[in-house]
PDB file of C-alpha atoms and ligand atoms in Angstrom:
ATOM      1  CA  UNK A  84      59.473-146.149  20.489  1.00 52.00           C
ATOM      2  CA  UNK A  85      55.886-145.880  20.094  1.00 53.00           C
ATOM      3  CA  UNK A  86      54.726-143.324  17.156  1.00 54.00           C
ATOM      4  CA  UNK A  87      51.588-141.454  17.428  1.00 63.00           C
ATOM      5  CA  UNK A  88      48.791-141.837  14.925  1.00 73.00           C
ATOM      6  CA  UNK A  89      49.262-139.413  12.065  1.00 78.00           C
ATOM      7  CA  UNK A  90      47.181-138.243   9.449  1.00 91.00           C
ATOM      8  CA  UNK A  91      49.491-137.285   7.243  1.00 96.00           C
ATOM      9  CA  UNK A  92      53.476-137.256   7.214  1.00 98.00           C
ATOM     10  CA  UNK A  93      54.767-133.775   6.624  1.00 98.00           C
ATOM     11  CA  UNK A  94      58.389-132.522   6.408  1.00 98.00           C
ATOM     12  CA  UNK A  95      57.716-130.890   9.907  1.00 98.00           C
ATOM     13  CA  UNK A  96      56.490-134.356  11.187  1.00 98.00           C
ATOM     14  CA  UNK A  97      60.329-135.895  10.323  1.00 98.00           C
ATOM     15  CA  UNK A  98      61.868-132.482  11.916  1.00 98.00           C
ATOM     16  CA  UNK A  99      60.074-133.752  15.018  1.00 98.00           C
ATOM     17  CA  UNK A 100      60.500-137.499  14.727  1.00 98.00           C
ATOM     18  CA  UNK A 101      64.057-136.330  14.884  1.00 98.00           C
ATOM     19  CA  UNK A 102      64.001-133.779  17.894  1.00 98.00           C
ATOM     20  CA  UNK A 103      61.731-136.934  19.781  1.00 98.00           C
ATOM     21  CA  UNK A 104      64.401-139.676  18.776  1.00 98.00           C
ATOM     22  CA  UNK A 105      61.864-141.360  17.077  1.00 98.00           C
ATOM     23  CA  UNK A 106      63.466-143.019  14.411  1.00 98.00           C
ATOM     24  CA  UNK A 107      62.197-142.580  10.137  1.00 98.00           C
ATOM     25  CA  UNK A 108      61.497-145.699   8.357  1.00 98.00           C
ATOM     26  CA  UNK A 109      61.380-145.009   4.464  1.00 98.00           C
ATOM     27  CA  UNK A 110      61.274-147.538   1.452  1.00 98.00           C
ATOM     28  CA  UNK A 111      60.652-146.893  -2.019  1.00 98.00           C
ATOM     29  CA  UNK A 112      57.873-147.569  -4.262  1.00 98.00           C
ATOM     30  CA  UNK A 113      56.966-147.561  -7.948  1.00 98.00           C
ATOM     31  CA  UNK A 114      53.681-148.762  -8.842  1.00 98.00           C
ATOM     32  CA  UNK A 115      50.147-148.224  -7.356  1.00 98.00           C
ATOM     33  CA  UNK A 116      49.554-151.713  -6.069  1.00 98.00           C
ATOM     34  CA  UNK A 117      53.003-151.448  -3.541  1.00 98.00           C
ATOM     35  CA  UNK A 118      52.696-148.213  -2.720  1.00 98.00           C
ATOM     36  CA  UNK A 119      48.757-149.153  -1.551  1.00 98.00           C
ATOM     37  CA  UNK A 120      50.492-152.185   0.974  1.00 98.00           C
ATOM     38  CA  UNK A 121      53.384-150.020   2.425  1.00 98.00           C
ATOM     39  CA  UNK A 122      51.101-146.693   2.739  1.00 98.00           C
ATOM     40  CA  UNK A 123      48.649-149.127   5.306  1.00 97.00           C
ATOM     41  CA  UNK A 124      51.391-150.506   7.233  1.00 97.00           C
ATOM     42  CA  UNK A 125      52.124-146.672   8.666  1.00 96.00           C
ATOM     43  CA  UNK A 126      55.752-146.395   6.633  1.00 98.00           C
ATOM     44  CA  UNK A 127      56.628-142.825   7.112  1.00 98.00           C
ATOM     45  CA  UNK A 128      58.203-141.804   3.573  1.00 98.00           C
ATOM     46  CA  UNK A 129      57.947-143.445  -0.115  1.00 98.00           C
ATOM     47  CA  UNK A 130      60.482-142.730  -2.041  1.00 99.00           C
ATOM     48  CA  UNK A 131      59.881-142.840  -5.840  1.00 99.00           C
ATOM     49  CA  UNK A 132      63.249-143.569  -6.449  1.00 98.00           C
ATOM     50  CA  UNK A 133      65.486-143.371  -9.798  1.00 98.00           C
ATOM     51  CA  UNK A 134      66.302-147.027  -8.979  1.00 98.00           C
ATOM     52  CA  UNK A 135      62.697-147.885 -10.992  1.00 98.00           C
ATOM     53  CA  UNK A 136      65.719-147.929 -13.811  1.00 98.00           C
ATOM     54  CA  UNK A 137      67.060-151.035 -12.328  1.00 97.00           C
ATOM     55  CA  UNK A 138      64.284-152.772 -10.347  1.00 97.00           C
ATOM     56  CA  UNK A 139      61.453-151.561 -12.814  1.00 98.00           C
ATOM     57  CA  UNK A 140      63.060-151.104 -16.177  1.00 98.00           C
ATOM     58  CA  UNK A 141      65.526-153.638 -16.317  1.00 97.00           C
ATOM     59  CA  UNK A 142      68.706-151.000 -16.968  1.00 97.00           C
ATOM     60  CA  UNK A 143      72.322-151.304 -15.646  1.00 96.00           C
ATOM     61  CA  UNK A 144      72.237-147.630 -13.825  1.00 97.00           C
ATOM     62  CA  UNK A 145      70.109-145.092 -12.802  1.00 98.00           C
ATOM     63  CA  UNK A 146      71.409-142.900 -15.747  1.00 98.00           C
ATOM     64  CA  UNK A 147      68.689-143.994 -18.329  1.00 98.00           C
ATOM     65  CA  UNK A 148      64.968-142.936 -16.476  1.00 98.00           C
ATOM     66  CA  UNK A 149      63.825-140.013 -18.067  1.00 98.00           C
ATOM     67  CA  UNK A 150      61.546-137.299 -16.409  1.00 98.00           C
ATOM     68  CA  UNK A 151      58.533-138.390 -17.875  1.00 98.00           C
ATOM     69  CA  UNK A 152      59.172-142.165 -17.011  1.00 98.00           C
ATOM     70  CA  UNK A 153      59.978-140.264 -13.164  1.00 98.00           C
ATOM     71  CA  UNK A 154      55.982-138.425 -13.481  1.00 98.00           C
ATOM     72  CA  UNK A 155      54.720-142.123 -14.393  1.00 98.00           C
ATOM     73  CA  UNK A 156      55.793-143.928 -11.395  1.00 98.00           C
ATOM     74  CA  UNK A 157      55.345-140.690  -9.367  1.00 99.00           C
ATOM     75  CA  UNK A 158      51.700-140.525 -10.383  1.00 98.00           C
ATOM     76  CA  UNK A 159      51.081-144.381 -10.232  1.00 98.00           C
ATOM     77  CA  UNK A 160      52.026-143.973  -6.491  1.00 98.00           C
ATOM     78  CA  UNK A 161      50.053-140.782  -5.724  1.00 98.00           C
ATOM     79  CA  UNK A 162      47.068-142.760  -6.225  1.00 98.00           C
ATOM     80  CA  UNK A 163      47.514-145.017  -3.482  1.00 98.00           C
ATOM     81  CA  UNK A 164      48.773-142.885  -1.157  1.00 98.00           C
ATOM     82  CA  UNK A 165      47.127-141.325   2.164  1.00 97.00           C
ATOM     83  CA  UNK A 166      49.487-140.738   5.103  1.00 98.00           C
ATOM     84  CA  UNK A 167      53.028-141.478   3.667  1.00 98.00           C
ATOM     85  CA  UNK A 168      55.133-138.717   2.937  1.00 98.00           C
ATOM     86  CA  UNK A 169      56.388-139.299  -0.771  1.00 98.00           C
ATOM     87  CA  UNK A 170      59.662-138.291  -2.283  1.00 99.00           C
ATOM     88  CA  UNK A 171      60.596-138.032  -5.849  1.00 99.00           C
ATOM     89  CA  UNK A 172      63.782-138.489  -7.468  1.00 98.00           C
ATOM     90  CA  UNK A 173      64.756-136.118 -10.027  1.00 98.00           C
ATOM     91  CA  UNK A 174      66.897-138.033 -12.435  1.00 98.00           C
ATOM     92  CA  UNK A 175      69.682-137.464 -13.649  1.00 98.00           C
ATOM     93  CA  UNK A 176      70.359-135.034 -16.446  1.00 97.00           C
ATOM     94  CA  UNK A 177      67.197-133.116 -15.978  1.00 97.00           C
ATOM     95  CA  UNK A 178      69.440-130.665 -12.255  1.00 97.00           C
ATOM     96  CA  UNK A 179      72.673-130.656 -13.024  1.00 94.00           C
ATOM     97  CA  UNK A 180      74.378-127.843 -14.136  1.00 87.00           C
ATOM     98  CA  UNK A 181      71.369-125.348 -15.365  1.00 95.00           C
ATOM     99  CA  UNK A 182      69.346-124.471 -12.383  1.00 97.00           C
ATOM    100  CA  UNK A 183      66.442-122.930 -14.552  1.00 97.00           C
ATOM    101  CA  UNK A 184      66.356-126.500 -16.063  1.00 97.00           C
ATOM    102  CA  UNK A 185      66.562-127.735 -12.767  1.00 98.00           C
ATOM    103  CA  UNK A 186      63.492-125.629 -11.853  1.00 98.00           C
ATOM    104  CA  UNK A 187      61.116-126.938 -14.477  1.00 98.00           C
ATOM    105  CA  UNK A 188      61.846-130.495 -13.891  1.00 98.00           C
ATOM    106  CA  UNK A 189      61.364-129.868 -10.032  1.00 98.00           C
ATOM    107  CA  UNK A 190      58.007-127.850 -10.860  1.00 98.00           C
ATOM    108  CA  UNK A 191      56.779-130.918 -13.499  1.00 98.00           C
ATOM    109  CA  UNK A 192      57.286-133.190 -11.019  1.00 98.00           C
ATOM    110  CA  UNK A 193      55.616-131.216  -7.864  1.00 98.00           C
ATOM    111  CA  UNK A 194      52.346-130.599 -10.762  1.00 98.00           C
ATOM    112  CA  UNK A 195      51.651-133.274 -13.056  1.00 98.00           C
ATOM    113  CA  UNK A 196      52.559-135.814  -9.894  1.00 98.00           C
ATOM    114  CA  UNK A 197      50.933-134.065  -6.796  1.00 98.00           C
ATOM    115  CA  UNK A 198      54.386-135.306  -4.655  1.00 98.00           C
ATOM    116  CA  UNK A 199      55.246-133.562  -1.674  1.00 98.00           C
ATOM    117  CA  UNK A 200      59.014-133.106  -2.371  1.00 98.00           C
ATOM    118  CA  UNK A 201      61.853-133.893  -4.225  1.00 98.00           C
ATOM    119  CA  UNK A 202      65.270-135.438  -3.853  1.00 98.00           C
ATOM    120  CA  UNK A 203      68.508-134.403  -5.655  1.00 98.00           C
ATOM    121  CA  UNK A 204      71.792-136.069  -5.618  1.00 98.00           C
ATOM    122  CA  UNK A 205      75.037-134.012  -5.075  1.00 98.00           C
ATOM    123  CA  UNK A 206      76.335-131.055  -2.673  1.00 98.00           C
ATOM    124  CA  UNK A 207      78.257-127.877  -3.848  1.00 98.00           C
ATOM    125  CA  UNK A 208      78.404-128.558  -7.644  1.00 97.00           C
ATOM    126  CA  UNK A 209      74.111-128.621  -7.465  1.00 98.00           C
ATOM    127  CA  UNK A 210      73.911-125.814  -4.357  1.00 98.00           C
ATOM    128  CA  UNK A 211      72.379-123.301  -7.265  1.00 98.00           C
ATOM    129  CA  UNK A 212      69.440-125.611  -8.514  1.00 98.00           C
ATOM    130  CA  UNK A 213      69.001-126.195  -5.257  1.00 98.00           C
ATOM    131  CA  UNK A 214      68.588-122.763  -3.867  1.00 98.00           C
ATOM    132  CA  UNK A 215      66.809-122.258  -7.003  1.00 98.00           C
ATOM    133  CA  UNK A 216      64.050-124.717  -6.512  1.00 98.00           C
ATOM    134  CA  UNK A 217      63.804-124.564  -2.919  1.00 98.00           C
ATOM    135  CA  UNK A 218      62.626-120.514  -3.779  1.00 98.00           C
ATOM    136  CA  UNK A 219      59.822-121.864  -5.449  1.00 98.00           C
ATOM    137  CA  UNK A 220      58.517-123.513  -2.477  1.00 98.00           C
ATOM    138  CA  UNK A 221      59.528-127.183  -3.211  1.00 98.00           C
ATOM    139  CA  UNK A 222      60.999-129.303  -0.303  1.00 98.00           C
ATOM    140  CA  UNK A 223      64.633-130.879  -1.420  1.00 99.00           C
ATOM    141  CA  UNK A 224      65.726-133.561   0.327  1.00 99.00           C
ATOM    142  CA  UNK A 225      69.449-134.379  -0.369  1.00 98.00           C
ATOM    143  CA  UNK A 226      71.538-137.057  -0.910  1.00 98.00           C
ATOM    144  CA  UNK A 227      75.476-137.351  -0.504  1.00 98.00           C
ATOM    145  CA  UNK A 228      77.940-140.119   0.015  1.00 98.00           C
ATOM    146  CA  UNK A 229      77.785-143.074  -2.515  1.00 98.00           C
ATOM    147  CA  UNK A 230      75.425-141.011  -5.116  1.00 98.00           C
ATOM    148  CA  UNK A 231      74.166-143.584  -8.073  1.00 97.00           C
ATOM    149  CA  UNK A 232      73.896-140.710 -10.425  1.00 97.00           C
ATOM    150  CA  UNK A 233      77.785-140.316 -11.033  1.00 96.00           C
ATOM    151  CA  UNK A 234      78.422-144.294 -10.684  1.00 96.00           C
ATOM    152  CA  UNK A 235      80.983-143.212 -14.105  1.00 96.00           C
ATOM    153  CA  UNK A 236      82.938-140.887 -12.009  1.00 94.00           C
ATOM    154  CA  UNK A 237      83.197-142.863  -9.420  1.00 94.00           C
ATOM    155  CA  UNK A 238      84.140-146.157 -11.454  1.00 94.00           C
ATOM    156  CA  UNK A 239      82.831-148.493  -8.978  1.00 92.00           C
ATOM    157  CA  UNK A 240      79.869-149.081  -6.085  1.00 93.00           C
ATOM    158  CA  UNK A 241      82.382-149.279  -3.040  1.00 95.00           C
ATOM    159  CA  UNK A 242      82.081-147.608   0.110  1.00 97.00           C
ATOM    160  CA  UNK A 243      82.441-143.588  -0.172  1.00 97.00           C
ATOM    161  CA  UNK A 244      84.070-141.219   2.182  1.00 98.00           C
ATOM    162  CA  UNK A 245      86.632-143.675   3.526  1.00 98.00           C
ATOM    163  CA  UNK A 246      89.439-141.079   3.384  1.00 98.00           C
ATOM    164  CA  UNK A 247      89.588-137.655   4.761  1.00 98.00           C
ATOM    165  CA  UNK A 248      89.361-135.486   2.145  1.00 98.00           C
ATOM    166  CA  UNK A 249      85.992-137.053   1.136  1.00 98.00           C
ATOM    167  CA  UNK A 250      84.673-137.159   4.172  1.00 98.00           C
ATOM    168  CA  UNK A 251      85.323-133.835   5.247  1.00 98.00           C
ATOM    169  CA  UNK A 252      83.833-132.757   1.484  1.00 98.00           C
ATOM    170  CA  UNK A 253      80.552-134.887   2.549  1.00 98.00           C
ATOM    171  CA  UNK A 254      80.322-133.293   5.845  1.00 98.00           C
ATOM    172  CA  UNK A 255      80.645-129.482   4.530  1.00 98.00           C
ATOM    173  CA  UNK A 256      78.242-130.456   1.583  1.00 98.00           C
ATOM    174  CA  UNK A 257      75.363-131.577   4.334  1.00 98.00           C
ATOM    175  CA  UNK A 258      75.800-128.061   6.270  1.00 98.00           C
ATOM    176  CA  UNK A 259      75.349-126.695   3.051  1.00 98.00           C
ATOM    177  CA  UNK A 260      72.725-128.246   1.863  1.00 98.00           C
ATOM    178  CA  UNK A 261      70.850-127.743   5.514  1.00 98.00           C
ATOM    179  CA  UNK A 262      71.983-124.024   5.223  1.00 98.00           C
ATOM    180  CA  UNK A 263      70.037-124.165   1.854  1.00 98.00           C
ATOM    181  CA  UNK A 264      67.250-125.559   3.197  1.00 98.00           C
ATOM    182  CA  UNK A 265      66.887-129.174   2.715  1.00 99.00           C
ATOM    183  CA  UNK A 266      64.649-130.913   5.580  1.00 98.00           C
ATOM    184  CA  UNK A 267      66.377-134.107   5.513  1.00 99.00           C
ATOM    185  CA  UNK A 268      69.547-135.700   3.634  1.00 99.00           C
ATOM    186  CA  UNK A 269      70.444-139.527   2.493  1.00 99.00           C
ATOM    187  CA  UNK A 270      73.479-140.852   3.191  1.00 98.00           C
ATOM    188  CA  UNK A 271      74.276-143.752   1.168  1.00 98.00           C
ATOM    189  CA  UNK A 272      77.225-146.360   1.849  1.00 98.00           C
ATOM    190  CA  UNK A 273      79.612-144.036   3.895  1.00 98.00           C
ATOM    191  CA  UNK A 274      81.601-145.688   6.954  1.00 98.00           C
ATOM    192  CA  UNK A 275      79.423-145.710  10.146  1.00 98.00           C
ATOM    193  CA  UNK A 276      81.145-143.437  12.442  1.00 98.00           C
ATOM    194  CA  UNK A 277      80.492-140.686   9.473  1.00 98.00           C
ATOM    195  CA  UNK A 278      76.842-141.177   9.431  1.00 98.00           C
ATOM    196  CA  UNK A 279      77.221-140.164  12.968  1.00 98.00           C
ATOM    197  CA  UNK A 280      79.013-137.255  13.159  1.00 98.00           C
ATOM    198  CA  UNK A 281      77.105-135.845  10.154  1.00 98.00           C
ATOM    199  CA  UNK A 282      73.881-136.679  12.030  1.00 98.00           C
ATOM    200  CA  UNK A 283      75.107-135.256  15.291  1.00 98.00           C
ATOM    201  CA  UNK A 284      76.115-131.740  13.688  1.00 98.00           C
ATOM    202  CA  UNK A 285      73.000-131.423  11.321  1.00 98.00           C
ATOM    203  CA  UNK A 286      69.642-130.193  12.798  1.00 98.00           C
ATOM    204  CA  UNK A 287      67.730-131.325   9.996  1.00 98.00           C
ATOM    205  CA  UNK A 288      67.174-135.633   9.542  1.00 98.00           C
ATOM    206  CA  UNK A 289      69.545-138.004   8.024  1.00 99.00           C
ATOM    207  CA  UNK A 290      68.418-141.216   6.185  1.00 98.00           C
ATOM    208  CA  UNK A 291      70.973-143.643   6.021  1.00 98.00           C
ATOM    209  CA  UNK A 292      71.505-146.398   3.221  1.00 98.00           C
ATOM    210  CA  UNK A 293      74.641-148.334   4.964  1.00 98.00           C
ATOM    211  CA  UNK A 294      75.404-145.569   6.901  1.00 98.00           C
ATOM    212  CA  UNK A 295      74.783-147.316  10.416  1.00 98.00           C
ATOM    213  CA  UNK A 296      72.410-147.269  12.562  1.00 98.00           C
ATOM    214  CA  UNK A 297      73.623-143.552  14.634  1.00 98.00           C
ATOM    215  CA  UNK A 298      71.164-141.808  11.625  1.00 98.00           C
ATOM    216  CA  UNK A 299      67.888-140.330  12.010  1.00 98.00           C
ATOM    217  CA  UNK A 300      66.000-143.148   9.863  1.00 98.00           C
ATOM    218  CA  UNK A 301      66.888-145.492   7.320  1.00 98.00           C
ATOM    219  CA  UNK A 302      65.892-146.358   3.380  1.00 98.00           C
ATOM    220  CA  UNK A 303      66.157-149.484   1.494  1.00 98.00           C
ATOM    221  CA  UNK A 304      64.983-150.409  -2.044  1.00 98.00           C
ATOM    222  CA  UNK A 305      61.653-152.094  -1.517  1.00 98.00           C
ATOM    223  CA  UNK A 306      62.869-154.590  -4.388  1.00 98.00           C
ATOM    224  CA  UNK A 307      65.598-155.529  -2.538  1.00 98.00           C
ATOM    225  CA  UNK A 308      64.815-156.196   0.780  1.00 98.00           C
ATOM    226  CA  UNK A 309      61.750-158.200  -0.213  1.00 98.00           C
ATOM    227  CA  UNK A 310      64.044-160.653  -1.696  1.00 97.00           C
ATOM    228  CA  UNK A 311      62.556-160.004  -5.835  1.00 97.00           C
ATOM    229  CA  UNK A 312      65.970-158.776  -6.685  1.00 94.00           C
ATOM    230  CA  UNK A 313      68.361-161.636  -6.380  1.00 87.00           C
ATOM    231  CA  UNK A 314      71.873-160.766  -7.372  1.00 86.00           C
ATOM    232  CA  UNK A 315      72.169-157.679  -5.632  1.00 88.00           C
ATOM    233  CA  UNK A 316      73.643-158.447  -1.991  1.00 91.00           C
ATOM    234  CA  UNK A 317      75.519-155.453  -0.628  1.00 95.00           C
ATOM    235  CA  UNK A 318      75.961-155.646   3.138  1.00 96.00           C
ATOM    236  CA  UNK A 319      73.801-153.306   4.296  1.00 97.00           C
ATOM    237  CA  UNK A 320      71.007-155.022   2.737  1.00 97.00           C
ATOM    238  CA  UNK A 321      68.723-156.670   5.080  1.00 97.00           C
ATOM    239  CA  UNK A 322      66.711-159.371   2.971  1.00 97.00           C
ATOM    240  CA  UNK A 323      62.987-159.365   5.201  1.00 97.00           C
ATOM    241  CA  UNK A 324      61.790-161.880   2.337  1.00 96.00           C
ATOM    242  CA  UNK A 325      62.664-164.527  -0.255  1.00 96.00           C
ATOM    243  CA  UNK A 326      59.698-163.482  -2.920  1.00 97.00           C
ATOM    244  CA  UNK A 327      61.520-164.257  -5.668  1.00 97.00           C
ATOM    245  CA  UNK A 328      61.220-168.063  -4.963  1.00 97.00           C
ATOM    246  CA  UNK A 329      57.477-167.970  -3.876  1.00 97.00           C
ATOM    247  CA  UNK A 330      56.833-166.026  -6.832  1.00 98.00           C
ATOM    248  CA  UNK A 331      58.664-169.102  -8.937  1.00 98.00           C
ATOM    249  CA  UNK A 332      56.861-171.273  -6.752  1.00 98.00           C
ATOM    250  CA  UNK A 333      53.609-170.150  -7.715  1.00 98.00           C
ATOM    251  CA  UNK A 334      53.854-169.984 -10.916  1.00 98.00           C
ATOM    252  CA  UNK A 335      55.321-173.004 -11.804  1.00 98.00           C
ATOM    253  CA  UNK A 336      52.349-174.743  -9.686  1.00 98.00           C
ATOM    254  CA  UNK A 337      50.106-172.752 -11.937  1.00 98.00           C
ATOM    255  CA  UNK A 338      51.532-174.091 -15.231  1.00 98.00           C
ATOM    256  CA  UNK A 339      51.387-177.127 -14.099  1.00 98.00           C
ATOM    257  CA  UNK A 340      47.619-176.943 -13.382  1.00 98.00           C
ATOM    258  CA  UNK A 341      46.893-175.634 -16.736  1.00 98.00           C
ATOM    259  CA  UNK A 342      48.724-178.165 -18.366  1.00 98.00           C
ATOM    260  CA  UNK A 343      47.299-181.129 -16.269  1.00 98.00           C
ATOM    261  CA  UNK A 344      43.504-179.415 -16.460  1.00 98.00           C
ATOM    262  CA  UNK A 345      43.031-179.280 -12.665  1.00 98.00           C
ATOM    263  CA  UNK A 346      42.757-175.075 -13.276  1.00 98.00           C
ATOM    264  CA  UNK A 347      40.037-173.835 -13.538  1.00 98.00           C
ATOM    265  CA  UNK A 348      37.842-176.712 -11.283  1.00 98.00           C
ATOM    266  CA  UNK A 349      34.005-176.967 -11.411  1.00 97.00           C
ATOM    267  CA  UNK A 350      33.825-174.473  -8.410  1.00 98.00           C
ATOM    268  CA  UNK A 351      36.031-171.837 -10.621  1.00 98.00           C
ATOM    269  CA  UNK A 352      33.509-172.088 -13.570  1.00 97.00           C
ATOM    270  CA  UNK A 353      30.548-170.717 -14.409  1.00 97.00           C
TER     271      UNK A 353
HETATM  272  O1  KIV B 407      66.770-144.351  -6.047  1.00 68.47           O
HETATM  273  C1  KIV B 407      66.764-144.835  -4.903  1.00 68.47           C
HETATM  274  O2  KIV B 407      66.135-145.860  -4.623  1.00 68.47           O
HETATM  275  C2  KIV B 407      67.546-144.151  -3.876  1.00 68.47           C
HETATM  276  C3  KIV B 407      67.705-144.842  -2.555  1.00 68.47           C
HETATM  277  C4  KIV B 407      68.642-145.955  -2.669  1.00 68.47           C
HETATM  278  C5  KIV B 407      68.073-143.900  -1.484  1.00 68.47           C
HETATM  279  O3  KIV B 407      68.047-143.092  -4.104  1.00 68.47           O
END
């Protein structure tokens, strides 16, 4: 489907995208330069995700990125953007469990950043930070199913929400984070005919992360799908790119002109 030209994606403009059928492409972004490419191709949301821990930082799990690394990335991105609607993760330890903690993070993030919302992992056990921040005027976009922040309850990355009881908890968590007031909710790695039905029942727009294609729009790590992360190769990864070799590539040709003198040439001199 065609998309109009828009000056600037708002949470409204994804309500509508999902009345219209139009589906919501979102990737994330960390850095300045990247969000500058994907904000002129017309993406529709940038998520400043709390995977900068793995792809940016080098760590095992989200757990480690702090608030103010969050505001770094958050801000680097700003900078670039024009149209994009962008999304910040609030990590973890700075929501759960004290909503007036909760608050402050949400409001550091929304100030020192200039964002337009925020995204929280988690359904009943965060429902007070949430109702909390979303009083103060900040959009919350949620996120249920396979939910990086609690990878040590969980134990391992598999599929969530295979069995009933989970799925039924994921399906009365998204009413009640709608009922909240969320404008839009990730689902990450649930089984496909899930995504659906939580997509059907909800008003508001779903972003799926292997949760098949019956969602409102989808999200992938930008990392990943351009092919700079290597080992990572869930199946609901799409890999658009191989950089990681042509960035090898290049600069292994580059040593090799240093070392053999043809860089710089009489044309790259002064
Ligand atoms: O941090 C992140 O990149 C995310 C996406 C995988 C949805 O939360």
């Amino acid at each position: 489907m065609k998309s109009k030209i828009i000056a600037k994606v708002t949470t409204h403009v994804l309500q509508e995208m999902k009345l219209k059928g139009e589906k919501i492409a979102m990737l994330t972004a960390y850095d300045f330069s990247m969000a500058r490419l994907l904000d002129c191709t017309g993406i529709d949301v940038i998520l400043v995700g709390d995977s900068a821990s793995n792809v940016m930082a080098g760590h095992r799990t989200t757990l480690p990125i702090t608030l103010n690394e969050m505001i770094y990335h958050a801000k680097s991105v700003m900078r670039a953007i024009t149209r994009a609607l962008v999304i910040v993760d609030l990590p973890f330890g700075t929501y759960q469990g004290n909503s007036k903690e909760a608050l402050n993070s949400a409001i550091r993030i929304m100030k020192e950043s200039g964002a337009d919302a925020v995204k929280m992992e988690g359904g009943k056990e965060i429902i007070e930070s949430v109702e909390r921040i979303l009083s103060a005027g900040i959009p919350i976009m949620g996120h249920l199913g396979l939910t990086p922040q609690a990878i040590h309850k969980f134990g391992t990355y598999v599929v969530r929400a295979t069995e009933k009881g989970e799925a039924d908890t994921l399906v009365k968590d998204a009413h009640l984070l709608q009922d909240a007031g969320c404008f839009a909710i990730v689902l990450e790695k649930i089984p496909a005919k899930l995504g659906t039905k939580v997509t059907e029942q909800l008003r508001i727009p779903t972003i799926g992360i292997g949760a098949g294609k019956n969602v409102d729009g989808q999200v992938l790590v930008l990392h990943d799908m351009l092919g700079i992360t290597q080992k990572f190769s869930p199946r609901f990864l799409r890999r658009y790119h191989n950089l990681s070799e042509e960035i090898k590539g290049s600069v292994t040709s580059y040593i090799e002109d240093v070392k053999s003198q043809s860089f710089p040439s009489e044309k790259e001199q002064y």
